[in-house]
Amino acid sequence: MLVVVDMQPQFEASNRVIDPVRKLIHIRRQLREPIVFLEYLGNNGDIEDRTHDELREMVRGYNLAYYRYKVTDDGSNEVKSVIDHHHFETPENILVCGVNRHCCVADTITGLATLYPKTKIKLSMKGSATYSRFTGYWEDDIPSNLVNLKNVRIV
């Protein structure tokens, strides 16, 4: 299973990793794996932008592509809703990519690690990024809250 977090145009970091995410989607689609797109709703409950059009176009007509809105950084419950609703077996592996690595991606991975302690959860470093509007810096390190999770790997 591939989880694509907040790859929406309003997040500057999404433009930086769109090519690696496109490659991940292509591979997972060839493997016939489910792909879950998480889309962040703004503070007012309205979606600002959908997932980048070119990513949405890649899965048009693919019956294992799912979209879920989320209102918090952690989208793990939305991923679980896809797994439960479609009666998927607990995944052996979940690959996570998207933005922003140090908040929504990291919180979603932490939530998935708790919900699925026997699942190997992988963070794609090439397919994720963080840009801080507050500091104006790109953060390319591994989120510290993921380092000690037993079922999480950085790839």
PDB file of C-alpha atoms in Angstrom:
ATOM      1  CA  MET A   1       0.000   0.000   0.000  1.00  0.00           C
ATOM      2  CA  LEU A   2       1.149   3.515  -0.827  1.00  0.00           C
ATOM      3  CA  VAL A   3      -0.035   6.502   1.228  1.00  0.00           C
ATOM      4  CA  VAL A   4       0.391   9.904  -0.440  1.00  0.00           C
ATOM      5  CA  VAL A   5       0.109  12.711   2.118  1.00  0.00           C
ATOM      6  CA  ASP A   6      -1.005  16.253   1.238  1.00  0.00           C
ATOM      7  CA  MET A   7       0.504  16.466  -2.245  1.00  0.00           C
ATOM      8  CA  GLN A   8      -1.521  19.613  -2.871  1.00  0.00           C
ATOM      9  CA  PRO A   9      -0.344  22.733  -4.735  1.00  0.00           C
ATOM     10  CA  GLN A  10      -0.779  25.036  -1.736  1.00  0.00           C
ATOM     11  CA  PHE A  11       2.079  23.218   0.013  1.00  0.00           C
ATOM     12  CA  GLU A  12       5.321  24.475  -1.474  1.00  0.00           C
ATOM     13  CA  ALA A  13       7.187  21.317  -0.526  1.00  0.00           C
ATOM     14  CA  SER A  14       4.891  19.253  -2.763  1.00  0.00           C
ATOM     15  CA  ASN A  15       6.412  20.862  -5.857  1.00  0.00           C
ATOM     16  CA  ARG A  16       9.875  19.757  -4.752  1.00  0.00           C
ATOM     17  CA  VAL A  17       8.986  16.046  -4.588  1.00  0.00           C
ATOM     18  CA  ILE A  18       6.383  15.660  -7.315  1.00  0.00           C
ATOM     19  CA  ASP A  19       8.729  13.669  -9.589  1.00  0.00           C
ATOM     20  CA  PRO A  20       9.743  11.095  -6.939  1.00  0.00           C
ATOM     21  CA  VAL A  21       6.096  10.735  -5.860  1.00  0.00           C
ATOM     22  CA  ARG A  22       5.084  10.219  -9.483  1.00  0.00           C
ATOM     23  CA  LYS A  23       7.621   7.368  -9.710  1.00  0.00           C
ATOM     24  CA  LEU A  24       6.298   5.771  -6.514  1.00  0.00           C
ATOM     25  CA  ILE A  25       2.734   5.917  -7.823  1.00  0.00           C
ATOM     26  CA  HIS A  26       3.803   4.386 -11.126  1.00  0.00           C
ATOM     27  CA  ILE A  27       5.560   1.468  -9.401  1.00  0.00           C
ATOM     28  CA  ARG A  28       2.738   0.790  -6.928  1.00  0.00           C
ATOM     29  CA  ARG A  29       0.175   0.900  -9.682  1.00  0.00           C
ATOM     30  CA  GLN A  30       2.165  -1.655 -11.690  1.00  0.00           C
ATOM     31  CA  LEU A  31       2.212  -3.857  -8.574  1.00  0.00           C
ATOM     32  CA  ARG A  32      -1.604  -3.482  -8.291  1.00  0.00           C
ATOM     33  CA  GLU A  33      -1.356  -2.091  -4.764  1.00  0.00           C
ATOM     34  CA  PRO A  34      -3.861   0.259  -3.158  1.00  0.00           C
ATOM     35  CA  ILE A  35      -2.916   3.945  -3.228  1.00  0.00           C
ATOM     36  CA  VAL A  36      -4.455   6.248  -0.626  1.00  0.00           C
ATOM     37  CA  PHE A  37      -4.304  10.000  -1.199  1.00  0.00           C
ATOM     38  CA  LEU A  38      -4.773  12.105   1.928  1.00  0.00           C
ATOM     39  CA  GLU A  39      -5.884  15.680   1.339  1.00  0.00           C
ATOM     40  CA  TYR A  40      -5.682  18.339   4.017  1.00  0.00           C
ATOM     41  CA  LEU A  41      -8.718  20.510   4.622  1.00  0.00           C
ATOM     42  CA  GLY A  42      -8.087  24.108   5.618  1.00  0.00           C
ATOM     43  CA  ASN A  43      -9.036  25.529   8.997  1.00  0.00           C
ATOM     44  CA  ASN A  44     -12.467  26.495   7.702  1.00  0.00           C
ATOM     45  CA  GLY A  45     -13.222  22.915   6.621  1.00  0.00           C
ATOM     46  CA  ASP A  46     -12.948  23.687   2.910  1.00  0.00           C
ATOM     47  CA  ILE A  47     -10.389  21.952   0.787  1.00  0.00           C
ATOM     48  CA  GLU A  48      -8.017  24.556  -0.608  1.00  0.00           C
ATOM     49  CA  ASP A  49      -6.702  22.464  -3.467  1.00  0.00           C
ATOM     50  CA  ARG A  50      -6.978  18.844  -4.456  1.00  0.00           C
ATOM     51  CA  THR A  51      -3.977  16.615  -4.999  1.00  0.00           C
ATOM     52  CA  HIS A  52      -1.816  17.843  -7.904  1.00  0.00           C
ATOM     53  CA  ASP A  53      -3.688  17.242 -11.163  1.00  0.00           C
ATOM     54  CA  GLU A  54      -0.836  15.270 -12.715  1.00  0.00           C
ATOM     55  CA  LEU A  55      -0.879  12.788  -9.818  1.00  0.00           C
ATOM     56  CA  ARG A  56      -4.657  12.473  -9.965  1.00  0.00           C
ATOM     57  CA  GLU A  57      -4.417  11.871 -13.704  1.00  0.00           C
ATOM     58  CA  MET A  58      -1.977   8.993 -13.121  1.00  0.00           C
ATOM     59  CA  VAL A  59      -4.637   7.033 -11.230  1.00  0.00           C
ATOM     60  CA  ARG A  60      -7.699   8.008 -13.234  1.00  0.00           C
ATOM     61  CA  GLY A  61      -9.602   4.769 -13.820  1.00  0.00           C
ATOM     62  CA  TYR A  62      -7.377   2.827 -11.390  1.00  0.00           C
ATOM     63  CA  ASN A  63      -9.807   1.001  -9.118  1.00  0.00           C
ATOM     64  CA  LEU A  64      -7.356   0.823  -6.189  1.00  0.00           C
ATOM     65  CA  ALA A  65      -6.935   4.602  -5.793  1.00  0.00           C
ATOM     66  CA  TYR A  66      -8.722   6.219  -2.856  1.00  0.00           C
ATOM     67  CA  TYR A  67      -9.016   9.831  -1.655  1.00  0.00           C
ATOM     68  CA  ARG A  68      -9.673  10.864   1.923  1.00  0.00           C
ATOM     69  CA  TYR A  69      -9.895  14.325   3.463  1.00  0.00           C
ATOM     70  CA  LYS A  70      -8.301  14.979   6.827  1.00  0.00           C
ATOM     71  CA  VAL A  71      -8.563  17.885   9.237  1.00  0.00           C
ATOM     72  CA  THR A  72      -5.572  17.067  11.442  1.00  0.00           C
ATOM     73  CA  ASP A  73      -1.934  16.321  10.677  1.00  0.00           C
ATOM     74  CA  ASP A  74      -2.405  12.606  11.413  1.00  0.00           C
ATOM     75  CA  GLY A  75      -4.179  10.833   8.559  1.00  0.00           C
ATOM     76  CA  SER A  76      -3.776   7.305   9.928  1.00  0.00           C
ATOM     77  CA  ASN A  77      -7.472   6.915  10.780  1.00  0.00           C
ATOM     78  CA  GLU A  78      -8.391   7.879   7.226  1.00  0.00           C
ATOM     79  CA  VAL A  79      -6.030   5.181   5.906  1.00  0.00           C
ATOM     80  CA  LYS A  80      -7.595   2.722   8.334  1.00  0.00           C
ATOM     81  CA  SER A  81     -11.054   3.670   7.040  1.00  0.00           C
ATOM     82  CA  VAL A  82      -9.989   2.670   3.512  1.00  0.00           C
ATOM     83  CA  ILE A  83      -8.573  -0.639   4.747  1.00  0.00           C
ATOM     84  CA  ASP A  84     -11.690  -1.400   6.795  1.00  0.00           C
ATOM     85  CA  HIS A  85     -14.268  -0.207   4.253  1.00  0.00           C
ATOM     86  CA  HIS A  86     -12.773  -2.230   1.409  1.00  0.00           C
ATOM     87  CA  HIS A  87     -12.086  -5.260   3.620  1.00  0.00           C
ATOM     88  CA  PHE A  88      -8.370  -5.268   2.836  1.00  0.00           C
ATOM     89  CA  GLU A  89      -6.188  -7.528   4.919  1.00  0.00           C
ATOM     90  CA  THR A  90      -3.844  -5.721   7.283  1.00  0.00           C
ATOM     91  CA  PRO A  91      -1.024  -4.600   5.010  1.00  0.00           C
ATOM     92  CA  GLU A  92       2.390  -6.202   5.455  1.00  0.00           C
ATOM     93  CA  ASN A  93       4.019  -2.988   4.207  1.00  0.00           C
ATOM     94  CA  ILE A  94       2.903   0.616   3.940  1.00  0.00           C
ATOM     95  CA  LEU A  95       5.064   3.113   2.072  1.00  0.00           C
ATOM     96  CA  VAL A  96       4.399   6.761   2.953  1.00  0.00           C
ATOM     97  CA  CYS A  97       5.383   9.805   0.913  1.00  0.00           C
ATOM     98  CA  GLY A  98       4.289  13.430   0.643  1.00  0.00           C
ATOM     99  CA  VAL A  99       4.479  16.619   2.657  1.00  0.00           C
ATOM    100  CA  ASN A 100       5.241  18.037   5.080  1.00  0.00           C
ATOM    101  CA  ARG A 101       7.621  15.370   6.379  1.00  0.00           C
ATOM    102  CA  HIS A 102       8.020  16.843   9.874  1.00  0.00           C
ATOM    103  CA  CYS A 103       4.316  17.216  10.635  1.00  0.00           C
ATOM    104  CA  CYS A 104       1.602  15.522   8.540  1.00  0.00           C
ATOM    105  CA  VAL A 105       3.805  12.740   7.152  1.00  0.00           C
ATOM    106  CA  ALA A 106       5.477  12.020  10.503  1.00  0.00           C
ATOM    107  CA  ASP A 107       2.183  12.152  12.425  1.00  0.00           C
ATOM    108  CA  THR A 108       0.486   9.846   9.916  1.00  0.00           C
ATOM    109  CA  ILE A 109       3.365   7.362  10.164  1.00  0.00           C
ATOM    110  CA  THR A 110       3.261   7.493  13.969  1.00  0.00           C
ATOM    111  CA  GLY A 111      -0.485   6.828  13.903  1.00  0.00           C
ATOM    112  CA  LEU A 112      -0.098   3.954  11.431  1.00  0.00           C
ATOM    113  CA  ALA A 113       2.686   2.431  13.553  1.00  0.00           C
ATOM    114  CA  THR A 114       0.295   2.413  16.519  1.00  0.00           C
ATOM    115  CA  LEU A 115      -2.704   1.086  14.579  1.00  0.00           C
ATOM    116  CA  TYR A 116      -0.678  -1.601  12.785  1.00  0.00           C
ATOM    117  CA  PRO A 117       2.229  -2.634  15.051  1.00  0.00           C
ATOM    118  CA  LYS A 118       3.067  -5.701  12.923  1.00  0.00           C
ATOM    119  CA  THR A 119       3.109  -3.765   9.638  1.00  0.00           C
ATOM    120  CA  LYS A 120       6.405  -2.510   8.229  1.00  0.00           C
ATOM    121  CA  ILE A 121       5.932   1.181   7.630  1.00  0.00           C
ATOM    122  CA  LYS A 122       8.428   2.944   5.414  1.00  0.00           C
ATOM    123  CA  LEU A 123       9.082   6.646   4.925  1.00  0.00           C
ATOM    124  CA  SER A 124      10.320   7.578   1.465  1.00  0.00           C
ATOM    125  CA  MET A 125      12.906  10.313   2.029  1.00  0.00           C
ATOM    126  CA  LYS A 126      13.115  11.096  -1.696  1.00  0.00           C
ATOM    127  CA  GLY A 127       9.326  11.224  -1.901  1.00  0.00           C
ATOM    128  CA  SER A 128       8.848  13.558   1.066  1.00  0.00           C
ATOM    129  CA  ALA A 129       9.919  17.054   2.066  1.00  0.00           C
ATOM    130  CA  THR A 130       9.324  19.822   4.574  1.00  0.00           C
ATOM    131  CA  TYR A 131       9.422  23.539   3.983  1.00  0.00           C
ATOM    132  CA  SER A 132       9.015  25.796   6.985  1.00  0.00           C
ATOM    133  CA  ARG A 133       7.276  29.070   6.177  1.00  0.00           C
ATOM    134  CA  PHE A 134       8.345  30.322   9.591  1.00  0.00           C
ATOM    135  CA  THR A 135      12.086  29.871   9.085  1.00  0.00           C
ATOM    136  CA  GLY A 136      12.210  29.844   5.292  1.00  0.00           C
ATOM    137  CA  TYR A 137      14.323  26.672   5.385  1.00  0.00           C
ATOM    138  CA  TRP A 138      13.993  23.234   3.880  1.00  0.00           C
ATOM    139  CA  GLU A 139      14.291  20.538   6.515  1.00  0.00           C
ATOM    140  CA  ASP A 140      15.948  17.468   5.016  1.00  0.00           C
ATOM    141  CA  ASP A 141      16.586  15.428   8.145  1.00  0.00           C
ATOM    142  CA  ILE A 142      14.623  12.506   9.563  1.00  0.00           C
ATOM    143  CA  PRO A 143      11.806  13.542  11.925  1.00  0.00           C
ATOM    144  CA  SER A 144      12.997  12.721  15.450  1.00  0.00           C
ATOM    145  CA  ASN A 145       9.650  11.227  16.488  1.00  0.00           C
ATOM    146  CA  LEU A 146      10.111   8.403  13.949  1.00  0.00           C
ATOM    147  CA  VAL A 147      13.588   7.272  14.986  1.00  0.00           C
ATOM    148  CA  ASN A 148      12.548   5.009  17.861  1.00  0.00           C
ATOM    149  CA  LEU A 149       9.451   3.426  16.331  1.00  0.00           C
ATOM    150  CA  LYS A 150      10.159  -0.289  15.993  1.00  0.00           C
ATOM    151  CA  ASN A 151       8.136  -0.939  12.845  1.00  0.00           C
ATOM    152  CA  VAL A 152       9.208   2.179  10.932  1.00  0.00           C
ATOM    153  CA  ARG A 153      12.041   2.247   8.399  1.00  0.00           C
ATOM    154  CA  ILE A 154      13.514   5.140   6.460  1.00  0.00           C
ATOM    155  CA  VAL A 155      14.081   4.357   2.786  1.00  0.00           C
TER     156      VAL A 155
END
